[in-house]
Amino acid sequence: DALPISFLTSQEQLRDYKMKILFLPIFAIFLLSAFDPADSSAYYDKILSHSRIRARKEGPNVCALQQVMGTKKKYFSTCRNWYQGTICGKKATVLYECCPGYQRLNSLPGCPAVAPIDHVYGTLGIVGATVTQDYSDKSQLRPEIEGQGSFTFFAPSNEAWDLLDPEVRAGLLSNVNIELLNALHYHMVGKRMLTKDLKNGLTLTSMYNDLSLLINHYPNGIVTVNCARIIHGNQIATNGVVHVIDRVVTAVGTTIQDYIESEDELSSLRAAAITSDVLDTLGKPGHYTLFAPTNDAFEKLPRGVLERIVGDKTAAEALIKFHVLNTVQCSEAIMGGSVYETLEGSNVEVGCEGDSLTVNGVKMVKQKDIVTSNGVIHLIDQVMIPNAAKQVIELGGSQQSTFTDLVAQLGLAASLRPEGQYTLLAPQNGAFSEATRTMDQRALKMILQNHILKTKFVLNELYNGQRLETLGGKSLRVFVYRTSVCVENSCMLRGSKEGRNGAIHVFRQIIKPAENSFYEILSKDKRFSTFLNLVEAADLKEILSEAGDWTFFVPTNDAFKGLSDAEMAALKQNKVALQNILLYHLTKGVFIAGGFEPGVTNILKSIQGGKIMVKSINDSITVNDVSSKEPDLMASNGVIHVVDKLLFPADLAVGDESILAILNKLIKYFQIKFNRGSTFKEIPRTTYYTKIITTVKELEPIISKEKPVTQIKKVIGGGHTIRKVVQEPSITKIVKVVDGAPDVQLIKEGRTQMTKVIQGEPIVKTFTKVISGDQIDLTGGEITEKRIVQDPQPRNVQQGRRTQGSGLRTKIRRTRHPSIQFQRKPSVAAAKPEGAEH
């Protein structure tokens, strides 16, 4: 209903006209939303709306675009590109133009006029695709696109025709009625398709021999047709719609497999693809992107690498799949770096730098956008080898090059067989000091061997307390904390990788296997002589040697400076107080410095019961605000953190004035509480000492010829009957009766032995024992033996544990005596006297 401006004769008419013009875009948006409730997938329209918002100060229907400096490329930009002010790493300037479908009008602000609507042929002139319009004339296409019908014309811009290969363009123009007409028909679809209808992955049937046009609609608003970008979309015509594209598209009929098989410069890629069986996949329908290395790219690989990969089906499959994306990524759709998952499962970053595509930040694409029926191919001049196709020694990056170089130089790389499975614990370069790198090669080789495990362990297979066997024969302990995983004294950094024959993990420091116990470490270092002396006085020395997992905050002699001999003696005299003080320095579990979470207070519970506050700041730790000058002295039974002050629980009150005076002399960094009458609680030995002592005592053999032998027969299970039988004098014997033929076994006389009883089905046994004095009850309750001492009248009794419902099982040692011979005893049934009860 809008009237031409020449018919407006009054200000009122002009005002009404302006109101109608302003209403039209609002009404158009309403229509789009009404007819397309699933508009959320129309990325092009979303980005266009954002461009309107950015340009709202410029007037109605104005869109803000970004133009790459030095080029004619313009984009309706994403928020990221807009605020960065760059596209593909190049600076972009801001332009304000009329949004598609609108025009400027005289001196009015913005673009208040609607562009006139015409048939497709006339619309080509409106959008500036004058070369395509001219070619439509020459090829006799004009009558068709001026007439009745519904068409979508993907019209190449004037610049697109200039980019076309001159020979191809000349060939089209030399046969306009067939070749040029066919080319133009291939750019057309026999129905109207707005950008919101051009869904990602859609295949349209063109008007030339029903050949396909491949549509991709990306989240950044880019829409492509056979990888040609729509630069001006949705120009409505009376008989269709025109979308201007940035290049002339050519027909596709081959698959990615067809292209690989036909191109001589891809013969190396073809060989690897055939080995891996991936080539057939690339011949099937789909939406793929192949970064195809040329033969020149394969020739750049180190000698033997290609042969090894092609000879290994698993590695070849990983290699090829690492070059394939399961989406179509046309070069014109890439405005910045984005991460994509490959068919192999790993990620690659595809980006752009100016007009060049980059993969993982490297300019390697030499030819872009070779469109096929099932995707697109980009030729690259480098081979990307995934971790899954690499040998474990090849997984080391630039930050672990010192380690991998030394492993190779010392001949250890040769021991990593391709068919084996290994784990490399690779310290970062900074962990290797000059002294380490130049040390004796045999010693250095041993260090490196202890960083190579005989089995592959990926990160999620490691657990706290795990033991790992190294190539050097050492056993390494794994410690898992809230924010870190550590092996012995060193914690992992990010960068674990899994390869064809193993895995690699990156570590902060060189790993030092624990060789000595607490006691061996402290006794060899004079700095800890005072502390060690106090530990012995407190009867805690056994802790330092027994197996376990402890963290010990050990003060040096400096912590006891100024203490007189009398005060030292007083401290030793109060054994309970001394144990409380010393056991506050000990906590259950191995906590190395790298295992403490930085920036927070890590709370540990000491064996004494008090809390220990540990902080990790700038790769150093403080304990109750006391700095540890030397953390991580690894011991076979835990870790030592050296401190130069005595630690004491801040919440523990002291009631002994003499002990308080000593502590106040040693501890200056906080005020110790005094509460008259308070006493230190005795700490049960079981809280820190769990060792069971088993002693075997050798005694002289006892042979009695004058005293009668008492034989105790007992059947375990069912009723219990004990009978005494007097026989000729004999030595102590134990006769064991089991199912089958009877047997006799002997324990050497005078030998006392403790055994463990395992619950099981009751069995029948016969015991023959010399009894001196009172009779021994072998059926009593549970017997638990922890320490065996000499008895003035030793009894040859096999001690053990009997559990309810099961018989007594004994472990019998068979010995020989040169002057004594035994005969087999009859079974229990045969040995019973007549009339015996059961």
Coordinates of C-alpha atoms in Angstrom, one line a residue, residues 53-413:
I53 CA 20.8 -4.3 17.2
R54 CA 24.4 -3.2 16.9
A55 CA 23.4 -0.6 14.2
R56 CA 20.2 0.7 15.8
K57 CA 21.7 4.1 16.4
E58 CA 22.1 4.4 12.6
G59 CA 18.4 4.3 11.9
P60 CA 15.8 1.7 10.9
N61 CA 16.8 -1.5 9.0
V62 CA 20.5 -0.8 9.1
C63 CA 22.9 -3.7 9.7
A64 CA 26.4 -3.6 11.1
L65 CA 29.0 -5.6 9.2
Q66 CA 32.7 -6.3 9.6
Q67 CA 34.9 -6.1 6.6
V68 CA 38.4 -7.7 6.7
M69 CA 40.9 -5.0 6.0
G70 CA 42.6 -5.3 2.6
T71 CA 39.8 -7.5 1.2
K72 CA 36.2 -7.1 0.0
K73 CA 35.0 -9.8 2.4
K74 CA 32.1 -8.7 4.6
Y75 CA 30.4 -10.7 7.5
F76 CA 27.5 -10.4 9.7
S77 CA 29.6 -11.1 12.8
T78 CA 29.3 -13.3 15.9
C79 CA 29.7 -11.6 19.3
R80 CA 33.2 -13.0 19.6
N81 CA 34.4 -11.6 16.3
W82 CA 32.6 -8.3 16.9
Y83 CA 34.2 -7.6 20.3
Q84 CA 37.6 -8.9 19.2
G85 CA 37.5 -6.7 16.2
T86 CA 39.1 -9.4 14.0
I87 CA 38.2 -12.1 11.6
C88 CA 40.6 -14.9 11.0
G89 CA 43.2 -13.0 13.0
K90 CA 43.0 -10.0 10.7
K91 CA 41.7 -6.6 11.8
A92 CA 38.1 -5.8 10.6
T93 CA 36.5 -2.5 10.2
V94 CA 32.8 -1.8 10.9
L95 CA 30.4 -0.9 8.0
Y96 CA 26.8 0.1 8.2
E97 CA 24.6 -1.0 5.3
C98 CA 21.0 -1.5 4.6
C99 CA 19.8 -4.9 5.8
P100 CA 18.8 -7.3 3.0
G101 CA 15.5 -6.1 1.3
Y102 CA 15.7 -2.4 2.4
Q103 CA 16.9 0.8 0.7
R104 CA 17.8 4.3 1.7
L105 CA 15.3 7.1 0.9
N106 CA 16.4 10.6 0.2
S107 CA 17.7 12.2 3.3
L108 CA 15.7 10.1 5.7
P109 CA 17.8 8.3 8.4
G110 CA 18.5 4.6 8.0
C111 CA 16.9 2.5 5.3
P112 CA 13.2 3.2 5.6
A113 CA 12.3 2.1 2.0
V114 CA 11.5 -1.5 1.0
A115 CA 13.2 -2.6 -2.2
P116 CA 10.9 -3.2 -5.1
I117 CA 9.9 -6.7 -5.7
D118 CA 10.4 -8.2 -9.1
H119 CA 10.7 -11.6 -10.8
V120 CA 14.0 -13.5 -10.3
Y121 CA 15.6 -12.0 -13.4
G122 CA 14.9 -8.5 -12.3
T123 CA 15.9 -9.3 -8.7
L124 CA 19.4 -10.3 -10.0
G125 CA 19.9 -6.7 -11.0
I126 CA 18.5 -5.4 -7.6
V127 CA 21.1 -7.4 -5.6
G128 CA 23.9 -6.4 -8.0
A129 CA 24.5 -9.8 -9.6
T130 CA 24.6 -8.2 -13.0
V131 CA 27.0 -10.7 -14.6
T132 CA 24.7 -13.6 -13.7
Q133 CA 21.8 -11.5 -15.0
D134 CA 23.7 -11.0 -18.3
Y135 CA 24.6 -14.7 -18.6
S136 CA 20.9 -15.5 -18.0
D137 CA 20.2 -13.4 -21.0
K138 CA 22.9 -15.0 -23.2
S139 CA 22.0 -18.6 -22.3
Q140 CA 18.3 -18.0 -22.9
L141 CA 17.5 -18.6 -19.2
R142 CA 15.8 -15.2 -18.9
P143 CA 12.3 -16.2 -20.1
E144 CA 12.3 -19.1 -17.6
I145 CA 13.1 -17.0 -14.6
E146 CA 10.8 -14.2 -15.7
G147 CA 7.9 -16.5 -16.0
Q148 CA 5.7 -18.5 -13.7
G149 CA 7.2 -20.9 -11.2
S150 CA 8.9 -21.0 -7.8
F151 CA 12.7 -20.8 -7.9
T152 CA 15.7 -20.5 -5.6
F153 CA 18.6 -19.0 -7.4
F154 CA 22.1 -19.2 -5.8
A155 CA 23.5 -16.4 -7.9
P156 CA 27.3 -15.9 -8.1
S157 CA 28.4 -12.3 -7.4
N158 CA 30.3 -10.4 -10.0
E159 CA 33.5 -11.0 -8.0
A160 CA 32.7 -14.8 -8.0
W161 CA 32.8 -14.9 -11.8
D162 CA 36.1 -13.1 -11.7
L163 CA 37.5 -15.8 -9.4
L164 CA 36.5 -18.6 -11.7
D165 CA 39.3 -20.3 -13.6
P166 CA 39.6 -18.3 -16.9
E167 CA 39.7 -21.5 -19.1
V168 CA 36.6 -22.8 -17.4
R169 CA 34.8 -19.5 -17.8
A170 CA 35.8 -19.3 -21.5
G171 CA 34.5 -22.8 -22.1
L172 CA 31.1 -21.8 -20.6
L173 CA 30.9 -18.7 -22.8
S174 CA 31.9 -20.6 -25.9
N175 CA 28.8 -22.7 -25.6
V176 CA 26.2 -20.5 -23.9
N177 CA 23.1 -22.5 -25.0
I178 CA 24.3 -25.7 -23.4
E179 CA 27.4 -25.4 -21.1
L180 CA 26.5 -22.0 -19.6
L181 CA 22.8 -22.8 -19.4
N182 CA 23.6 -26.1 -17.6
A183 CA 25.9 -24.3 -15.2
L184 CA 23.2 -21.7 -14.3
H185 CA 20.6 -24.4 -13.9
Y186 CA 23.0 -26.2 -11.4
H187 CA 22.7 -23.0 -9.3
M188 CA 18.9 -23.3 -9.2
V189 CA 16.3 -25.3 -7.2
G190 CA 12.7 -25.7 -8.3
K191 CA 11.2 -24.2 -5.1
R192 CA 11.6 -21.2 -2.9
M193 CA 14.1 -21.9 0.0
L194 CA 14.8 -19.1 2.5
T195 CA 17.8 -19.3 4.7
K196 CA 15.7 -20.6 7.5
D197 CA 14.8 -23.5 5.3
L198 CA 18.5 -24.3 4.5
K199 CA 19.2 -26.7 7.3
N200 CA 22.7 -28.0 8.0
G201 CA 23.4 -31.2 6.1
L202 CA 20.5 -30.7 3.7
T203 CA 20.9 -32.0 0.2
L204 CA 18.9 -30.1 -2.5
T205 CA 18.2 -31.3 -6.0
S206 CA 19.3 -28.8 -8.6
M207 CA 17.6 -28.1 -11.9
Y208 CA 20.5 -29.6 -13.8
N209 CA 20.2 -33.4 -14.2
D210 CA 18.9 -33.6 -10.6
L211 CA 22.5 -33.2 -9.4
S212 CA 22.8 -32.5 -5.7
L213 CA 23.6 -29.2 -3.9
L214 CA 25.1 -29.6 -0.4
I215 CA 23.9 -27.1 2.2
N216 CA 25.6 -26.3 5.4
H217 CA 24.2 -23.9 8.0
Y218 CA 26.7 -23.1 10.8
P219 CA 26.2 -21.7 14.3
N220 CA 28.1 -18.6 13.4
G221 CA 25.4 -17.7 10.9
I222 CA 27.3 -18.8 7.8
V223 CA 25.3 -20.7 5.1
T224 CA 27.1 -22.4 2.3
V225 CA 26.1 -24.1 -0.9
N226 CA 28.8 -26.6 -2.0
C227 CA 31.1 -24.5 0.3
A228 CA 30.2 -21.2 -1.4
R229 CA 29.1 -18.7 1.2
I230 CA 25.8 -16.8 0.9
I231 CA 26.8 -13.2 1.3
H232 CA 23.4 -11.6 0.6
G233 CA 20.4 -13.8 1.4
N234 CA 16.6 -13.8 1.2
Q235 CA 16.0 -11.3 -1.6
I236 CA 12.4 -12.1 -2.3
A237 CA 11.1 -12.3 -5.9
T238 CA 7.6 -12.7 -7.3
N239 CA 8.5 -16.2 -8.4
G240 CA 11.1 -17.2 -5.9
V241 CA 14.1 -16.0 -3.9
V242 CA 17.7 -15.0 -4.8
H243 CA 20.7 -15.7 -2.6
V244 CA 24.0 -14.1 -3.7
I245 CA 27.0 -16.4 -3.2
D246 CA 30.8 -15.7 -3.2
R247 CA 31.9 -18.2 -5.8
V248 CA 30.7 -20.2 -8.8
V249 CA 29.8 -23.8 -7.8
T250 CA 30.6 -26.8 -9.9
A251 CA 28.8 -30.1 -10.0
V252 CA 29.9 -33.0 -7.7
G253 CA 29.4 -36.6 -8.3
T254 CA 32.4 -38.4 -6.7
T255 CA 32.9 -39.5 -3.1
I256 CA 35.9 -38.8 -0.9
Q257 CA 37.0 -42.4 -1.6
D258 CA 36.8 -41.8 -5.4
Y259 CA 39.0 -38.8 -5.1
I260 CA 41.6 -40.5 -3.0
E261 CA 41.8 -43.4 -5.4
S262 CA 42.1 -41.2 -8.5
E263 CA 44.7 -38.7 -7.3
D264 CA 48.3 -39.7 -7.8
E265 CA 49.6 -37.2 -5.2
L266 CA 47.6 -39.0 -2.5
S267 CA 49.1 -42.5 -3.1
S268 CA 50.7 -42.7 0.4
L269 CA 47.5 -41.7 2.0
R270 CA 45.7 -44.3 -0.1
A271 CA 48.1 -47.1 1.1
A272 CA 47.5 -46.2 4.7
A273 CA 43.7 -46.0 4.2
I274 CA 43.6 -49.4 2.5
T275 CA 45.5 -51.0 5.4
S276 CA 43.1 -49.5 7.9
D277 CA 39.9 -50.3 6.1
V278 CA 38.8 -46.7 6.6
L279 CA 38.8 -46.1 2.8
D280 CA 35.5 -47.9 2.4
T281 CA 33.9 -45.7 5.1
L282 CA 34.8 -42.6 3.0
G283 CA 32.9 -44.1 0.1
K284 CA 29.6 -44.2 1.9
P285 CA 27.0 -41.5 2.3
G286 CA 27.9 -39.0 5.1
H287 CA 29.1 -35.6 6.0
Y288 CA 32.9 -35.7 6.3
T289 CA 35.8 -33.4 6.2
L290 CA 39.2 -34.9 5.2
F291 CA 42.5 -33.2 5.8
A292 CA 44.4 -35.2 3.2
P293 CA 48.2 -35.2 3.5
T294 CA 49.9 -35.3 0.1
N295 CA 52.8 -37.6 -0.8
D296 CA 55.2 -34.7 0.0
A297 CA 53.8 -34.5 3.5
F298 CA 54.5 -38.2 4.1
E299 CA 58.0 -37.8 2.8
K300 CA 58.7 -35.3 5.6
L301 CA 58.1 -38.0 8.3
P302 CA 61.2 -39.5 10.0
R303 CA 62.6 -42.5 8.3
G304 CA 60.7 -45.7 8.9
V305 CA 57.7 -44.1 10.5
L306 CA 55.4 -44.5 7.5
E307 CA 56.4 -48.1 7.0
R308 CA 55.8 -48.9 10.7
I309 CA 52.3 -47.3 10.6
V310 CA 51.3 -48.8 7.4
G311 CA 52.4 -52.2 8.7
D312 CA 50.3 -51.9 11.8
K313 CA 46.6 -51.9 11.1
T314 CA 45.6 -50.4 14.4
A315 CA 48.1 -47.5 14.0
A316 CA 47.1 -47.0 10.4
E317 CA 43.4 -46.8 11.3
A318 CA 44.2 -44.2 14.0
L319 CA 46.3 -42.2 11.6
I320 CA 43.6 -42.0 8.9
K321 CA 40.7 -41.4 11.3
F322 CA 42.7 -38.6 13.0
H323 CA 42.5 -36.7 9.6
V324 CA 38.7 -37.1 9.3
L325 CA 35.9 -35.0 10.9
N326 CA 32.3 -36.2 11.0
T327 CA 31.1 -32.8 9.9
V328 CA 31.6 -30.7 6.9
Q329 CA 33.8 -27.7 7.6
C330 CA 34.0 -25.5 4.6
S331 CA 36.8 -22.9 4.7
E332 CA 34.4 -20.0 4.3
A333 CA 32.5 -20.9 7.4
I334 CA 35.7 -20.7 9.6
M335 CA 36.0 -17.2 11.2
G336 CA 38.1 -18.2 14.1
G337 CA 39.5 -21.2 15.9
S338 CA 37.1 -24.0 16.9
V339 CA 37.8 -27.5 18.3
Y340 CA 36.3 -30.5 16.5
E341 CA 36.4 -34.2 17.4
T342 CA 37.9 -36.5 14.8
L343 CA 36.8 -40.0 13.9
E344 CA 39.8 -41.3 15.9
G345 CA 38.3 -39.7 19.1
S346 CA 40.9 -37.0 19.6
N347 CA 40.3 -33.3 19.0
V348 CA 41.8 -30.9 16.5
E349 CA 41.6 -27.2 16.4
V350 CA 40.6 -25.8 13.0
G351 CA 41.1 -22.1 12.5
C352 CA 42.2 -19.5 10.0
E353 CA 44.9 -16.9 9.5
G354 CA 43.9 -14.4 6.8
D355 CA 42.9 -16.5 3.8
S356 CA 44.7 -19.6 5.1
L357 CA 43.3 -22.5 7.1
T358 CA 45.2 -23.7 10.1
V359 CA 45.0 -27.0 11.9
N360 CA 46.2 -27.1 15.5
G361 CA 47.6 -23.6 14.9
V362 CA 49.8 -24.6 11.9
K363 CA 49.3 -23.3 8.4
M364 CA 49.3 -26.5 6.4
V365 CA 46.3 -26.3 4.0
K366 CA 47.6 -26.0 0.4
Q367 CA 44.2 -26.4 -1.3
K368 CA 40.8 -25.8 0.2
D369 CA 37.2 -26.9 -0.4
I370 CA 37.4 -29.9 -2.8
V371 CA 33.7 -30.7 -2.6
T372 CA 32.5 -34.3 -2.9
S373 CA 29.1 -35.9 -2.6
N374 CA 29.8 -36.9 1.0
G375 CA 31.9 -34.0 2.3
V376 CA 34.8 -31.8 1.6
I377 CA 38.6 -32.3 1.2
H378 CA 41.4 -29.9 2.2
L379 CA 44.9 -30.9 1.0
I380 CA 47.6 -30.4 3.6
D381 CA 51.4 -30.5 3.5
Q382 CA 51.9 -32.2 6.9
V383 CA 51.0 -35.5 8.4
M384 CA 49.2 -35.3 11.7
I385 CA 50.1 -38.4 13.8
P386 CA 47.7 -39.0 16.7
N387 CA 49.0 -40.3 20.0
A388 CA 47.3 -43.6 19.4
A389 CA 49.6 -44.3 16.4
K390 CA 52.8 -43.2 18.2
Q391 CA 55.3 -45.3 20.1
V392 CA 55.4 -44.3 23.7
I393 CA 58.8 -42.6 23.4
E394 CA 57.3 -40.4 20.7
L395 CA 54.6 -39.1 23.0
G396 CA 57.1 -36.8 24.8
G397 CA 56.5 -33.2 24.0
S398 CA 58.9 -30.2 24.0
Q399 CA 58.6 -29.9 27.8
Q400 CA 59.9 -33.5 28.3
S401 CA 62.6 -33.5 25.6
T402 CA 65.4 -33.8 28.1
F403 CA 64.0 -37.0 29.4
T404 CA 63.2 -38.5 26.0
D405 CA 66.6 -37.5 24.6
L406 CA 68.5 -39.1 27.6
V407 CA 66.4 -42.3 27.3
A408 CA 67.4 -42.5 23.6
Q409 CA 71.1 -41.6 24.2
L410 CA 71.5 -44.3 27.0
G411 CA 69.9 -47.0 24.8
L412 CA 66.8 -47.4 26.9
A413 CA 64.5 -46.6 24.0

